[in-house]
Coordinates of C-alpha atoms in Angstrom, one line a residue:
X201 CA -66.8 258.8 10.9
X202 CA -69.7 257.4 12.9
X203 CA -72.7 255.6 11.8
X204 CA -75.3 253.2 13.3
X205 CA -76.7 250.2 11.5
X206 CA -80.2 250.4 10.0
X207 CA -81.3 247.7 12.5
X208 CA -80.7 250.2 15.3
X209 CA -83.3 252.7 14.1
X210 CA -85.6 252.0 17.0
X211 CA -83.3 253.2 19.7
X212 CA -84.9 254.0 23.0
X213 CA -84.2 257.4 24.5
X214 CA -81.7 256.0 27.0
X215 CA -79.9 254.0 24.3
X216 CA -79.8 257.1 22.1
X217 CA -78.3 259.2 24.9
X218 CA -75.6 256.5 25.3
X219 CA -75.0 256.6 21.6
X220 CA -74.7 260.4 21.6
X221 CA -72.3 260.3 24.6
X222 CA -70.1 257.8 22.8
X223 CA -70.2 260.1 19.7
X224 CA -69.1 263.1 21.7
X225 CA -66.2 261.2 23.2
X226 CA -65.1 260.3 19.6
X227 CA -65.5 263.9 18.6
X228 CA -63.4 265.1 21.5
X229 CA -60.6 262.8 20.4
X230 CA -60.9 264.1 16.9
X231 CA -60.9 267.7 18.3
X232 CA -57.6 267.0 20.1
X233 CA -56.1 265.7 16.9
X234 CA -57.2 268.8 15.1
X235 CA -55.8 271.1 17.8
X236 CA -52.5 269.3 17.7
X237 CA -52.2 269.6 14.0
X238 CA -53.3 273.3 14.2
X239 CA -50.4 274.1 16.6
X240 CA -48.0 272.8 14.0
X241 CA -49.4 274.9 11.2
X242 CA -49.5 278.7 10.7
X243 CA -52.6 280.5 11.6
X244 CA -53.7 280.6 8.0
X245 CA -56.0 277.6 8.5
X246 CA -58.4 276.4 11.1
X247 CA -59.3 272.7 11.2
X248 CA -58.0 272.3 7.7
X249 CA -60.2 275.1 6.3
X250 CA -58.8 278.3 4.7
X251 CA -59.2 281.4 6.8
X252 CA -59.9 284.4 4.7
X253 CA -58.5 286.9 7.2
X254 CA -55.1 285.3 7.7
X255 CA -53.3 286.4 10.9
X256 CA -49.9 287.0 9.3
X257 CA -48.4 290.1 7.8
X258 CA -46.7 290.4 4.5
X259 CA -43.4 289.1 6.0
X260 CA -45.1 286.0 7.4
X261 CA -45.0 287.2 10.9
X262 CA -47.8 286.9 13.4
X263 CA -50.0 290.0 13.2
X264 CA -52.1 291.5 15.9
X265 CA -55.5 291.4 14.4
X266 CA -57.3 293.0 17.3
X267 CA -60.3 290.8 16.8
X268 CA -61.8 289.7 20.1
X269 CA -64.1 286.7 20.1
X270 CA -67.9 287.2 20.0
X271 CA -69.4 287.9 23.4
X272 CA -69.5 285.0 25.8
X273 CA -73.1 284.0 26.2
X274 CA -74.4 281.4 28.7
X275 CA -77.3 280.7 26.3
X276 CA -74.8 279.5 23.6
X277 CA -72.9 277.0 25.6
X278 CA -72.3 273.2 25.9
X279 CA -75.5 271.4 27.1
X280 CA -78.0 274.1 26.0
X281 CA -81.1 272.8 24.2
X282 CA -83.4 274.5 21.7
X283 CA -86.7 273.6 20.2
X284 CA -88.7 274.9 17.2
X285 CA -89.5 274.2 13.6
X286 CA -87.9 274.0 10.1
X287 CA -90.1 275.1 7.2
X288 CA -89.6 272.7 4.3
X289 CA -92.4 273.9 2.1
X290 CA -92.2 273.5 -1.7
X291 CA -94.3 274.8 -4.5
X292 CA -96.4 271.7 -4.2
X293 CA -96.8 271.4 -0.5
X294 CA -96.7 273.4 2.8
X295 CA -94.7 271.5 5.4
X296 CA -92.8 272.1 8.6
X297 CA -90.9 269.7 10.9
X298 CA -90.5 270.0 14.6
X299 CA -86.8 270.3 15.4
X300 CA -84.8 269.9 18.6
X301 CA -81.1 271.1 18.8
X302 CA -78.6 270.4 21.5
X303 CA -75.1 272.0 21.7
X304 CA -72.5 269.5 22.8
X305 CA -69.3 271.5 22.5
X306 CA -68.4 275.2 22.1
X307 CA -65.0 277.0 21.7
X308 CA -65.5 280.7 20.9
X309 CA -61.8 281.3 20.7
X310 CA -61.5 278.9 17.8
X311 CA -64.9 279.8 16.3
X312 CA -66.1 276.2 16.7
X313 CA -69.1 274.5 18.1
X314 CA -70.9 271.2 17.5
X315 CA -74.1 269.5 18.4
X316 CA -77.0 267.3 17.3
X317 CA -80.2 268.1 15.5
X318 CA -83.4 266.0 15.9
X319 CA -86.1 266.3 13.2
X320 CA -89.5 265.0 14.2
X321 CA -92.6 264.1 12.0
X322 CA -90.3 263.5 9.0
X323 CA -92.2 261.9 6.1
X324 CA -90.9 258.4 5.1
X325 CA -89.1 258.0 8.5
X326 CA -90.7 255.9 11.2
X327 CA -88.6 257.6 13.9
X328 CA -87.1 261.0 14.7
X329 CA -84.0 261.6 12.6
X330 CA -80.9 262.7 14.5
X331 CA -77.9 264.3 12.8
X332 CA -74.5 265.5 14.1
X333 CA -73.4 268.9 13.0
X334 CA -70.3 271.1 13.3
X335 CA -70.5 274.9 13.3
X336 CA -68.3 277.8 12.3
X337 CA -68.7 281.1 14.2
X338 CA -68.2 284.2 12.2
X339 CA -65.7 286.3 14.1
X340 CA -63.5 287.9 11.4
X341 CA -60.6 285.9 12.9
X342 CA -61.3 282.3 12.3
X343 CA -64.2 282.6 9.8
X344 CA -65.8 285.4 7.8
X345 CA -69.3 285.8 6.3
X346 CA -67.9 284.2 3.0
X347 CA -68.3 280.5 3.1
X348 CA -65.9 279.5 0.3
X349 CA -67.1 275.9 0.1
X350 CA -70.2 273.7 0.1
X351 CA -71.2 275.1 -3.4
X352 CA -72.0 278.6 -1.9
X353 CA -70.8 281.6 -3.9
X354 CA -70.2 285.0 -2.3
X355 CA -73.5 286.1 -3.9
X356 CA -75.3 283.2 -2.2
X357 CA -73.7 284.2 1.1
X358 CA -74.9 287.8 1.0
X359 CA -78.3 286.8 -0.2
X360 CA -78.8 284.5 2.7
X361 CA -77.2 286.7 5.4
X362 CA -79.3 289.6 4.2
X363 CA -82.4 287.6 5.3
X364 CA -81.4 288.5 8.9
X365 CA -82.3 292.1 9.9
X366 CA -79.3 292.1 12.4
X367 CA -77.0 291.6 9.4
X368 CA -78.0 294.9 7.7
X369 CA -75.9 297.3 9.9
X370 CA -72.8 295.2 9.0
X371 CA -73.3 295.1 5.2
X372 CA -71.5 298.3 4.4
X373 CA -68.3 297.2 6.2
X374 CA -68.5 293.8 4.5
X375 CA -68.7 295.4 1.1
X376 CA -65.7 297.6 2.0
X377 CA -63.2 295.0 3.3
X378 CA -65.0 291.7 3.5
X379 CA -65.9 292.4 7.2
X380 CA -62.3 291.8 8.3
X381 CA -62.3 294.9 10.5
X382 CA -65.6 294.2 12.2
X383 CA -65.6 293.9 16.0
X384 CA -68.2 291.4 17.3
X385 CA -67.2 291.5 21.0
X386 CA -70.3 293.6 21.9
X387 CA -72.6 292.8 19.1
X388 CA -75.9 291.3 20.4
X389 CA -76.0 288.7 17.7
X390 CA -73.7 285.8 16.8
X391 CA -73.6 284.5 13.2
X392 CA -72.7 281.0 12.4
X393 CA -72.8 278.2 9.8
X394 CA -74.0 274.8 10.8
X395 CA -73.0 271.8 8.6
X396 CA -74.5 268.4 9.3
X397 CA -71.8 265.8 9.0
X398 CA -73.7 262.4 9.3
X399 CA -76.8 260.7 10.6
X400 CA -76.7 259.4 14.1
X401 CA -79.6 256.9 14.5
X402 CA -80.6 256.1 10.9
X403 CA -79.0 255.1 7.7
X404 CA -78.3 257.2 4.7
X405 CA -81.4 255.7 3.0
X406 CA -83.8 257.5 5.5
X407 CA -85.0 259.8 2.7
X408 CA -83.2 263.0 3.9
X409 CA -80.1 264.7 2.6
X410 CA -77.5 266.6 4.6
X411 CA -75.6 267.9 1.6
X412 CA -76.4 271.5 2.4
X413 CA -75.7 273.7 5.5
X414 CA -77.4 276.4 7.6
X415 CA -76.8 280.1 7.8
X416 CA -77.6 280.9 11.4
X417 CA -78.2 284.0 13.5
X418 CA -78.2 283.7 17.3
X419 CA -79.6 286.3 19.7
X420 CA -77.5 286.8 22.8
X421 CA -80.4 288.4 24.6
X422 CA -83.0 285.6 24.6
X423 CA -81.2 282.6 23.0
X424 CA -83.5 282.5 19.9
X425 CA -82.1 281.1 16.7
X426 CA -83.0 281.9 13.1
X427 CA -81.5 280.0 10.2
X428 CA -81.8 279.4 6.5
X429 CA -80.9 276.1 4.9
X430 CA -78.8 276.3 1.7
X431 CA -78.6 273.4 -0.8
X432 CA -78.7 274.1 -4.5
X433 CA -80.7 270.9 -5.0
X434 CA -83.3 271.7 -2.3
X435 CA -86.1 274.2 -1.9
X436 CA -84.5 277.6 -1.2
X437 CA -84.6 279.5 2.0
X438 CA -86.0 276.7 4.3
X439 CA -86.3 278.6 7.5
X440 CA -85.2 277.3 10.9
X441 CA -86.7 278.9 14.0
X442 CA -85.6 277.8 17.5
X443 CA -86.2 279.0 21.0
X444 CA -83.9 278.2 23.9
X445 CA -85.4 275.9 26.5
X446 CA -84.7 275.9 30.2
X447 CA -83.2 272.5 29.9
X448 CA -79.4 272.2 30.1
X449 CA -77.7 268.8 30.0
X450 CA -74.1 268.0 30.3
X451 CA -71.8 269.0 27.5
X452 CA -68.1 269.5 26.7
X453 CA -66.6 273.0 26.8
X454 CA -63.5 273.1 24.6
X455 CA -60.6 275.3 25.5
X456 CA -56.9 275.5 24.5
X457 CA -55.6 274.7 28.0
X458 CA -58.0 271.8 28.7
X459 CA -57.2 269.8 25.6
X460 CA -53.5 269.4 25.3

């Protein structure tokens, strides 16, 4: 959808901010299109993806699912920034990259958010590598703990979610009904999947892959983020650890009544 030429790899900070602002405007336009299409479809899909807990009864009528959105949290909002590391160690080498993440858009009602991830001190790259990602918020309404795509099996899902201690209290209900009856409105953690979509400031020949995705757990109390990267062709369980910074830049908050 959006790419910069290889010759633009040495973007200055101000130029990169302009590029990101332009990217966000493009994404807002895409988001409007998705919302328009979604209103024309039944609730069985969100942004073209299958929803495992479909909001219709056996007669095809709208059902009252009783699933409120995860708790609104000021630390998980458009403009928030996070900093930390991603462990990319292999059997041959211990290695960690410094990582910065910024949230550019968030819509809890639709279980959607998006942002950018900047990886520093990446081997074979002479500049920090910035990617754009989109996220799915697990809310038992729009998305469940089961991915159903990106080469992740239900076993892969449980194996990765179980890495988070905050997931353990939910496992029994997930084994019973897939987690469809879970109420996340007062749960102190928010679970997500982040999928990088494309590179922002480098070409695809930068030496990195974005074929996989992240299982993510967000703490509503302090804004800390833990994650594990999944890609069958990469080292398993690459851990992402981020802390919320005090910095908050402008962002776009999506809502059904703002984007018509």
